[in-house]
Coordinates of C-alpha atoms and ligand atoms in Angstrom, one line a residue:
X1 CA -40.3 25.9 11.3
X2 CA -37.6 24.5 9.3
X3 CA -35.4 21.8 11.1
X4 CA -32.5 23.8 11.6
X5 CA -34.2 26.7 13.1
X6 CA -34.9 24.2 16.2
X7 CA -33.8 25.7 19.0
X8 CA -31.9 23.6 22.3
X9 CA -30.3 20.8 21.6
X10 CA -31.6 20.1 17.5
X11 CA -29.9 23.2 16.4
X12 CA -26.8 22.9 14.2
X13 CA -23.3 23.1 16.0
X14 CA -22.1 25.9 13.8
X15 CA -20.9 29.0 13.5
X16 CA -22.6 31.2 10.2
X17 CA -22.3 34.4 8.8
X18 CA -25.1 34.8 6.9
X19 CA -25.3 38.9 6.7
X20 CA -23.4 41.3 8.4
X21 CA -24.0 41.1 12.3
X22 CA -27.1 42.5 13.3
X23 CA -28.4 41.5 9.5
X24 CA -31.4 43.5 8.1
X25 CA -34.2 41.8 10.1
X26 CA -32.5 42.3 13.6
X27 CA -32.4 45.7 12.4
X28 CA -35.5 46.7 11.4
X29 CA -36.4 45.4 15.3
X30 CA -34.0 47.5 16.6
X31 CA -35.8 50.5 14.7
X32 CA -39.1 49.3 16.0
X33 CA -37.2 48.8 19.8
X34 CA -36.4 52.4 19.8
X35 CA -40.0 53.3 19.5
X36 CA -41.4 50.9 21.7
X37 CA -38.6 50.2 24.2
X38 CA -37.1 52.1 26.7
X39 CA -33.8 53.3 26.6
X40 CA -32.8 52.5 29.8
X41 CA -32.4 48.5 29.0
X42 CA -29.6 48.3 26.6
X43 CA -28.4 45.0 24.7
X44 CA -24.5 44.4 24.2
X45 CA -25.3 42.7 20.7
X46 CA -28.6 43.7 18.9
X47 CA -28.6 40.5 16.8
X48 CA -31.9 39.0 17.7
X49 CA -32.1 35.6 18.3
X50 CA -35.4 33.0 17.3
X51 CA -33.5 30.2 18.1
X52 CA -30.8 28.6 20.9
X53 CA -29.0 25.7 21.8
X54 CA -25.7 24.2 22.6
X55 CA -23.2 26.8 22.0
X56 CA -25.0 28.2 19.5
X57 CA -27.0 31.2 19.0
X58 CA -29.3 31.9 16.2
X59 CA -30.5 35.4 14.6
X60 CA -33.7 36.7 13.0
X61 CA -31.4 36.8 9.5
X62 CA -30.0 33.0 9.9
X63 CA -26.7 33.7 11.5
X64 CA -25.3 31.4 14.1
X65 CA -23.5 33.1 17.0
X66 CA -21.2 31.3 19.2
X67 CA -22.0 32.0 22.8
X68 CA -19.9 32.5 25.3
X69 CA -22.0 34.6 27.7
X70 CA -25.1 32.3 28.7
X71 CA -27.6 35.5 28.5
X72 CA -25.2 36.1 31.8
X73 CA -24.5 32.9 33.5
X74 CA -28.1 31.3 33.2
X75 CA -28.0 28.6 30.3
X76 CA -25.2 26.7 32.0
X77 CA -26.9 23.6 31.3
X78 CA -27.4 24.7 27.3
X79 CA -30.3 27.0 26.3
X80 CA -33.4 25.2 25.9
X81 CA -32.1 22.0 27.3
X82 CA -34.9 19.1 26.4
X83 CA -34.6 18.4 30.6
X84 CA -35.5 21.8 31.4
X85 CA -38.0 22.2 28.9
X86 CA -40.1 19.1 29.3
X87 CA -40.9 19.7 32.6
X88 CA -41.5 23.4 32.0
X89 CA -44.0 22.3 29.1
X90 CA -45.7 19.2 31.3
X91 CA -46.3 21.8 33.9
X92 CA -48.1 24.1 32.0
X93 CA -49.8 22.0 30.6
X94 CA -50.9 21.0 34.3
X95 CA -51.9 24.6 36.1
X96 CA -49.4 27.4 35.6
X97 CA -50.3 29.3 39.1
X98 CA -52.1 29.2 42.5
X99 CA -49.2 31.7 44.2
X100 CA -47.5 29.4 46.8
X101 CA -49.4 31.7 49.5
X102 CA -52.3 30.3 48.5
X103 CA -52.4 26.9 47.4
X104 CA -48.7 25.2 47.3
X105 CA -47.2 22.6 44.9
X106 CA -45.3 19.3 45.8
X107 CA -42.3 21.1 43.0
X108 CA -41.8 23.9 45.5
X109 CA -41.2 21.8 48.1
X110 CA -38.9 19.1 46.4
X111 CA -36.9 22.9 44.5
X112 CA -36.0 23.8 48.5
X113 CA -34.6 20.1 49.5
X114 CA -32.5 20.1 46.3
X115 CA -30.9 23.2 47.3
X116 CA -31.0 22.2 51.0
X117 CA -29.1 19.2 49.7
X118 CA -26.6 21.2 47.1
X119 CA -25.7 24.1 48.7
X120 CA -22.4 24.4 50.9
X121 CA -22.3 22.2 54.4
X122 CA -24.6 19.6 55.8
X123 CA -26.1 21.6 58.7
X124 CA -30.1 22.1 58.2
X125 CA -31.4 24.2 56.0
X126 CA -34.5 26.1 55.0
X127 CA -34.7 27.9 51.7
X128 CA -37.0 30.3 50.2
X129 CA -37.8 30.7 46.2
X130 CA -38.0 34.0 44.7
X131 CA -37.9 36.0 41.3
X132 CA -34.6 36.9 40.4
X133 CA -31.0 37.4 41.9
X134 CA -31.7 40.9 43.4
X135 CA -34.8 39.7 45.3
X136 CA -32.8 36.6 46.9
X137 CA -29.6 39.4 47.8
X138 CA -32.9 41.7 49.2
X139 CA -34.2 38.7 51.3
X140 CA -30.6 37.6 52.4
X141 CA -30.4 40.8 54.2
X142 CA -34.3 40.9 55.6
X143 CA -33.6 37.5 57.0
X144 CA -30.3 38.2 58.7
X145 CA -31.4 41.7 60.2
X146 CA -34.4 40.0 61.8
X147 CA -32.0 37.5 62.6
X148 CA -29.2 39.3 64.2
X149 CA -31.7 42.2 65.6
X150 CA -28.3 44.6 63.7
X151 CA -28.8 46.6 60.6
X152 CA -25.4 47.3 59.3
X153 CA -24.5 45.5 55.9
X154 CA -21.4 45.1 55.2
X155 CA -20.6 44.6 50.9
X156 CA -17.2 45.2 48.6
X157 CA -15.2 47.2 46.3
X158 CA -16.4 46.1 43.0
X159 CA -19.4 44.4 44.0
X160 CA -22.6 43.9 42.6
X161 CA -25.7 42.9 43.9
X162 CA -28.7 43.9 41.9
X163 CA -30.3 47.0 41.1
X164 CA -33.3 47.6 43.1
X165 CA -33.5 50.1 46.1
X166 CA -31.5 48.3 48.6
X167 CA -29.3 46.1 46.1
X168 CA -28.2 49.2 44.5
X169 CA -26.9 51.0 47.2
X170 CA -25.5 47.1 47.6
X171 CA -23.7 47.5 43.9
X172 CA -20.5 49.3 44.0
X173 CA -20.0 50.8 40.3
X174 CA -22.1 54.2 40.0
X175 CA -22.3 54.5 36.5
X176 CA -24.9 52.8 34.6
X177 CA -26.5 51.2 37.7
X178 CA -26.9 53.6 40.3
X179 CA -26.2 57.3 38.8
X180 CA -29.0 59.7 39.4
X181 CA -31.2 56.9 40.7
X182 CA -30.1 58.1 44.7
X183 CA -31.5 58.5 47.9
X184 CA -30.5 54.6 48.7
X185 CA -31.0 52.2 51.2
X186 CA -29.2 53.5 54.5
X187 CA -26.8 51.3 56.8
X188 CA -24.7 49.8 53.8
X189 CA -20.7 49.7 54.1
X190 CA -18.4 49.4 51.9
X191 CA -15.0 47.3 52.8
X192 CA -12.3 46.5 50.4
X193 CA -12.0 43.5 48.0
X194 CA -8.8 41.3 47.8
X195 CA -8.0 41.7 43.8
X196 CA -5.0 40.0 43.5
X197 CA -3.9 41.5 40.0
X198 CA -4.4 45.3 41.2
X199 CA -4.0 44.7 45.2
X200 CA -0.1 43.0 44.1
X201 CA 0.8 45.6 41.5
X202 CA 0.2 48.6 44.1
X203 CA 2.0 46.8 47.1
X204 CA 4.6 46.0 44.5
X205 CA 4.7 42.2 46.5
X206 CA 2.1 39.6 46.8
X207 CA -1.2 40.2 48.8
X208 CA -1.9 37.2 51.0
X209 CA -6.0 36.7 51.7
X210 CA -5.3 36.6 55.2
X211 CA -3.6 40.4 54.9
X212 CA -6.5 41.8 52.5
X213 CA -9.1 40.4 55.1
X214 CA -7.3 41.8 58.0
X215 CA -7.6 45.1 56.1
X216 CA -11.5 44.8 55.5
X217 CA -11.8 43.2 58.9
X218 CA -10.3 46.4 60.3
X219 CA -12.2 48.8 58.3
X220 CA -15.6 47.3 59.7
X221 CA -14.2 47.1 63.4
X222 CA -13.1 50.9 63.3
X223 CA -15.6 52.1 61.1
X224 CA -18.9 50.3 61.9
X225 CA -18.5 47.9 64.9
X226 CA -18.6 44.7 64.5
X227 CA -21.9 44.2 67.4
X228 CA -24.1 46.4 64.6
X229 CA -22.9 44.1 62.1
X230 CA -26.2 42.4 60.6
X231 CA -24.3 40.4 57.9
X232 CA -21.4 40.4 55.3
X233 CA -22.9 40.1 52.1
X234 CA -20.0 38.5 48.9
X235 CA -20.3 37.2 45.8
X236 CA -17.0 34.6 46.1
X237 CA -15.9 35.4 42.3
X238 CA -17.0 38.9 41.9
X239 CA -19.2 38.8 38.2
X240 CA -20.4 42.2 37.1
X241 CA -17.2 43.4 38.9
X242 CA -14.6 41.4 36.5
X243 CA -14.9 37.8 37.8
X244 CA -12.4 39.3 40.7
X245 CA -11.1 36.0 42.4
X246 CA -10.3 37.5 46.0
X247 CA -6.8 35.5 47.1
X248 CA -6.5 32.7 48.6
X249 CA -7.6 32.5 52.1
X250 CA -9.6 35.8 52.0
X251 CA -12.6 34.3 51.9
X252 CA -11.9 31.7 55.3
X253 CA -10.7 35.2 57.1
X254 CA -14.1 36.8 56.5
X255 CA -16.2 33.9 57.7
X256 CA -14.3 32.5 60.6
X257 CA -14.6 36.9 61.6
X258 CA -18.1 36.4 61.1
X259 CA -19.0 33.5 63.4
X260 CA -16.5 35.1 66.1
X261 CA -18.5 37.9 66.1
X262 CA -22.6 36.6 65.4
X263 CA -22.8 37.8 62.2
X264 CA -24.8 36.3 58.7
X265 CA -21.9 35.4 56.1
X266 CA -24.0 35.4 53.1
X267 CA -22.3 33.9 49.9
X268 CA -24.1 35.8 47.1
X269 CA -23.5 32.4 44.4
X270 CA -26.5 33.8 41.8
X271 CA -23.8 34.5 39.1
X272 CA -20.6 31.7 40.4
X273 CA -23.3 29.1 41.6
X274 CA -24.6 26.0 39.7
X275 CA -21.8 24.2 38.1
X276 CA -20.2 27.4 36.4
X277 CA -17.2 27.0 38.4
X278 CA -16.4 23.3 37.9
X279 CA -18.1 23.1 41.6
X280 CA -21.3 23.3 42.2
X281 CA -20.6 26.3 44.5
X282 CA -17.8 28.6 44.3
X283 CA -17.7 28.5 48.1
X284 CA -16.2 25.1 48.0
X285 CA -13.3 26.5 46.3
X286 CA -12.2 27.8 49.5
X287 CA -14.3 24.9 51.6
X288 CA -16.3 28.0 53.3
X289 CA -19.4 27.3 54.3
X290 CA -22.1 30.3 54.3
X291 CA -24.9 31.0 56.7
X292 CA -26.8 31.8 53.3
X293 CA -26.4 31.4 49.9
X294 CA -28.1 33.3 47.7
X295 CA -29.1 31.9 44.3
X296 CA -30.7 32.5 40.6
X297 CA -29.0 32.9 36.9
X298 CA -28.3 28.6 36.6
X299 CA -30.7 27.2 39.1
X300 CA -33.6 27.3 36.3
X301 CA -32.4 26.8 32.8
X302 CA -33.3 30.3 32.1
X303 CA -36.7 30.5 33.7
X304 CA -36.6 33.5 36.3
X305 CA -36.5 31.9 39.8
X306 CA -34.1 32.8 42.5
X307 CA -33.6 31.1 46.2
X308 CA -32.0 32.5 49.3
X309 CA -30.9 28.9 51.3
X310 CA -29.1 28.9 54.6
X311 CA -29.0 27.7 58.6
X312 CA -32.6 26.6 59.7
X313 CA -31.9 28.7 63.2
X314 CA -31.4 31.7 60.5
X315 CA -34.1 31.3 58.1
X316 CA -36.5 30.5 61.0
X317 CA -36.3 34.0 62.8
X318 CA -38.8 35.2 60.4
X319 CA -42.5 34.4 60.9
X320 CA -45.3 33.3 58.8
X321 CA -45.9 36.0 55.8
X322 CA -42.8 37.6 56.4
X323 CA -41.0 36.2 53.8
X324 CA -42.6 35.8 50.0
X325 CA -44.6 37.0 47.0
X326 CA -47.2 37.1 44.7
X327 CA -45.1 34.6 41.7
X328 CA -42.1 33.7 43.7
X329 CA -41.1 30.2 43.2
X330 CA -44.0 29.9 40.0
X331 CA -44.7 26.5 38.4
X332 CA -43.6 26.6 35.4
X333 CA -40.0 28.0 36.8
X334 CA -39.7 25.2 39.2
X335 CA -40.5 22.2 37.2
X336 CA -37.8 23.9 35.1
X337 CA -35.1 24.0 38.1
X338 CA -36.2 20.6 38.5
X339 CA -35.2 19.5 35.1
X340 CA -31.7 21.9 35.6
X341 CA -31.0 20.1 38.5
X342 CA -31.2 16.9 37.0
X343 CA -28.5 17.7 33.8
X344 CA -26.1 19.1 36.7
X345 CA -26.4 15.8 38.7
X346 CA -26.4 13.3 35.6
X347 CA -24.6 14.9 32.8
X348 CA -21.9 15.2 34.2
X349 CA -21.9 19.3 33.8
X350 CA -18.8 20.1 36.5
X351 CA -16.5 17.8 35.0
X352 CA -17.5 19.6 31.9
X353 CA -17.3 23.3 33.4
X354 CA -13.3 22.3 34.4
X355 CA -12.4 21.0 31.2
X356 CA -13.8 24.2 29.2
X357 CA -11.8 25.9 31.6
X358 CA -8.9 24.3 30.7
X359 CA -9.3 25.2 26.9
X360 CA -10.1 28.5 27.6
X361 CA -7.1 29.5 29.9
X362 CA -5.0 27.6 27.4
X363 CA -6.2 29.9 24.3
X364 CA -6.0 33.2 26.6
X365 CA -2.3 32.3 27.7
X366 CA -1.3 31.9 24.7
X367 CA -2.6 35.6 23.6
X368 CA -1.1 36.9 26.4
X369 CA 2.4 35.6 25.5
X370 CA 1.7 37.8 21.9
X371 CA -0.5 40.8 23.6
X372 CA 0.9 41.9 27.2
X373 CA -1.9 43.7 27.1
X374 CA -3.6 41.4 28.6
X375 CA -2.6 41.8 32.4
X376 CA -4.6 39.2 34.2
X377 CA -5.9 36.0 33.5
X378 CA -8.1 34.5 35.9
X379 CA -11.1 32.8 37.2
X380 CA -12.5 28.9 37.4
X381 CA -14.1 26.2 35.9
X382 CA -15.9 27.8 32.7
X383 CA -16.5 31.3 34.8
X384 CA -13.2 32.8 33.5
X385 CA -11.8 37.0 32.2
X386 CA -8.5 38.9 30.6
X387 CA -8.3 42.0 32.6
X388 CA -6.9 44.6 29.6
X389 CA -4.4 47.4 30.5
X390 CA -2.2 49.8 28.5
X391 CA 0.9 48.2 27.6
X392 CA 3.8 47.9 31.1
X393 CA 1.1 49.4 32.8
X394 CA -2.1 48.0 34.9
X395 CA -4.0 51.3 33.6
X396 CA -7.3 49.9 32.4
X397 CA -7.7 49.5 28.5
X398 CA -11.7 49.4 28.0
X399 CA -11.1 50.7 24.4
X400 CA -9.2 47.2 23.8
X401 CA -12.1 45.6 25.6
X402 CA -14.5 46.8 23.0
X403 CA -12.6 46.7 20.0
X404 CA -12.3 42.8 20.6
X405 CA -15.8 42.2 21.6
X406 CA -16.9 44.2 18.6
X407 CA -14.7 42.1 16.3
X408 CA -15.6 39.0 18.0
X409 CA -19.5 40.0 17.2
X410 CA -19.1 40.9 13.6
X411 CA -18.0 37.7 13.1
X412 CA -20.7 36.3 15.2
X413 CA -19.0 34.9 18.1
X414 CA -20.8 37.1 20.8
X415 CA -18.6 38.0 24.4
X416 CA -19.5 39.6 26.9
X417 CA -17.4 43.1 28.3
X418 CA -17.7 44.2 32.4
X419 CA -15.6 45.4 35.1
X420 CA -15.6 48.3 37.4
X421 CA -13.2 50.0 34.4
X422 CA -15.2 48.4 31.9
X423 CA -11.5 46.5 31.1
X424 CA -12.2 42.8 31.1
X425 CA -13.7 40.5 28.9
X426 CA -15.1 37.4 30.1
X427 CA -15.8 33.7 29.0
X428 CA -18.7 32.0 30.5
X429 CA -20.4 29.6 27.7
X430 CA -22.9 27.1 28.0
X431 CA -21.6 23.8 29.5
X432 CA -23.5 22.6 26.6
X433 CA -20.8 24.0 23.4
X434 CA -18.9 21.4 22.2
X435 CA -14.8 21.7 22.1
X436 CA -14.3 22.7 18.6
X437 CA -17.0 26.0 18.4
X438 CA -15.2 26.9 21.4
X439 CA -12.0 26.8 19.9
X440 CA -13.3 28.4 16.2
X441 CA -14.6 31.6 19.1
X442 CA -11.0 32.3 20.4
X443 CA -9.7 32.1 16.5
X444 CA -12.4 34.8 16.0
X445 CA -11.0 36.4 19.2
X446 CA -6.9 35.9 18.6
X447 CA -7.9 38.0 15.2
X448 CA -9.7 40.4 16.8
X449 CA -6.3 41.2 19.2
X450 CA -4.0 41.1 15.5
X451 CA -6.5 43.6 14.3
X452 CA -7.0 46.2 17.1
X453 CA -2.8 45.9 18.1
X454 CA -1.6 45.3 14.7
Ligands
PLZ501 N1 -25.7 39.1 42.1 C1 -23.6 38.3 41.8 O1 -24.4 38.9 39.2 C2 -26.4 39.9 38.1 C3 -27.1 41.7 35.9 C4 -26.7 42.2 34.4 P1 -31.3 39.7 38.9 N2 -25.8 39.9 37.4 C5 -26.3 40.8 36.2 C6 -27.3 43.5 34.7 O2 -26.7 44.6 34.1 O3 -28.6 44.1 34.9 C7 -26.3 39.4 39.6 C8 -25.2 39.0 40.2 C9 -25.3 38.3 41.7 C10 -27.1 39.6 42.6 C11 -27.8 40.2 41.0 C12 -28.5 40.3 40.5 O4 -29.6 39.2 39.9 O5 -31.8 37.9 38.9 O6 -30.3 40.6 37.4 O7 -31.5 40.6 40.1

């Protein structure tokens, strides 16, 4: 392998366009994929990756793509981060699996201890390890139901919690996540979110977080009854929904309501967790202390691992054997998590997320001054997005999002489109991206806007 094909920290940090993207080798692979892989699994950018690290994805044709997606908020510590790779490799050579439910191992306990220490609140906590974000959310609901002996679960407009049967019911958007996949799990109730951009436009005035919370709480009281609610589950900043940051005060009001009514408050930090927002967890920005926190994505630097962490008295409600799964807390994944956690704590990544956020906001605000189609700039730290609208309205402009993302992809910049209306471009690079690459990526996006809007 040539030196510059080595991934991780060794990959040269430059954007390179060697062929059209996707190039001939990627196209060949794409043709094979069409015959072999179920079409239900789609890819944003069909450039096949051979190595990645820093802020770069290198494809099978030698193109080097600037990564503004982090594999959807996973490679926050950088792809193939040396701390992650070294720990996982060492573990793989020692043993690959025992099943924690058969024979335990220390590294699982260490990750649980770290999560208990790092998640918001200094109360006594326990953790269970799982494989995916959806599985973590499912388990949080199981735990809340056993603890409260209640059934109802409150979720929000624009929410994303996963693709399994229970979490599909909790996810808001029908196509492509739910359409045709029912019947869905029962006892899931959807409340209105605080969505400042659209709330304020609809009301013609600023809707406060407290007002938005009152709207949700009225619905819960009138349509479910607080006494029947096991859990309120919410992403502190919605991810797939379009990086929607609720108005200040919304989350604290919901937490107060949950606490006053014996409802378990679950923060789904699967996408927001681990330094992404400039704090270890997004809940911290509003000083809320959730009863349970679900994590995954950034937790293990790319290996599949997820967790539910929460108050000991809630977690202890489930008896032995009630939680688990064959692979939950797999040895290689927990070793990787220990490497990733070490990186979060020792490589000043919280600070880096803040600095990346400042660059992104500066660039997109300059763009917004030129293009009023950028209706809203929002986010925290290295989790930023722009919502695109038809000029002088709040009508979504998904075609513009697609055109700009398409221009970026053709020019070796990966940017992910999201949001209920498909009109949000989100920027969530690995925290190991250089300032120079980030600026260059925004030069490309700027061209994309100029080209699409003339
Ligand atoms: N909760 C808040 O963001 C995963 C999904 C992409 P899994 N988001 C990306 C897609 O199209 O499948 C997510 C999330 C929040 C839960 C999940 C689910 O996590 O690890 O994908 O199951």
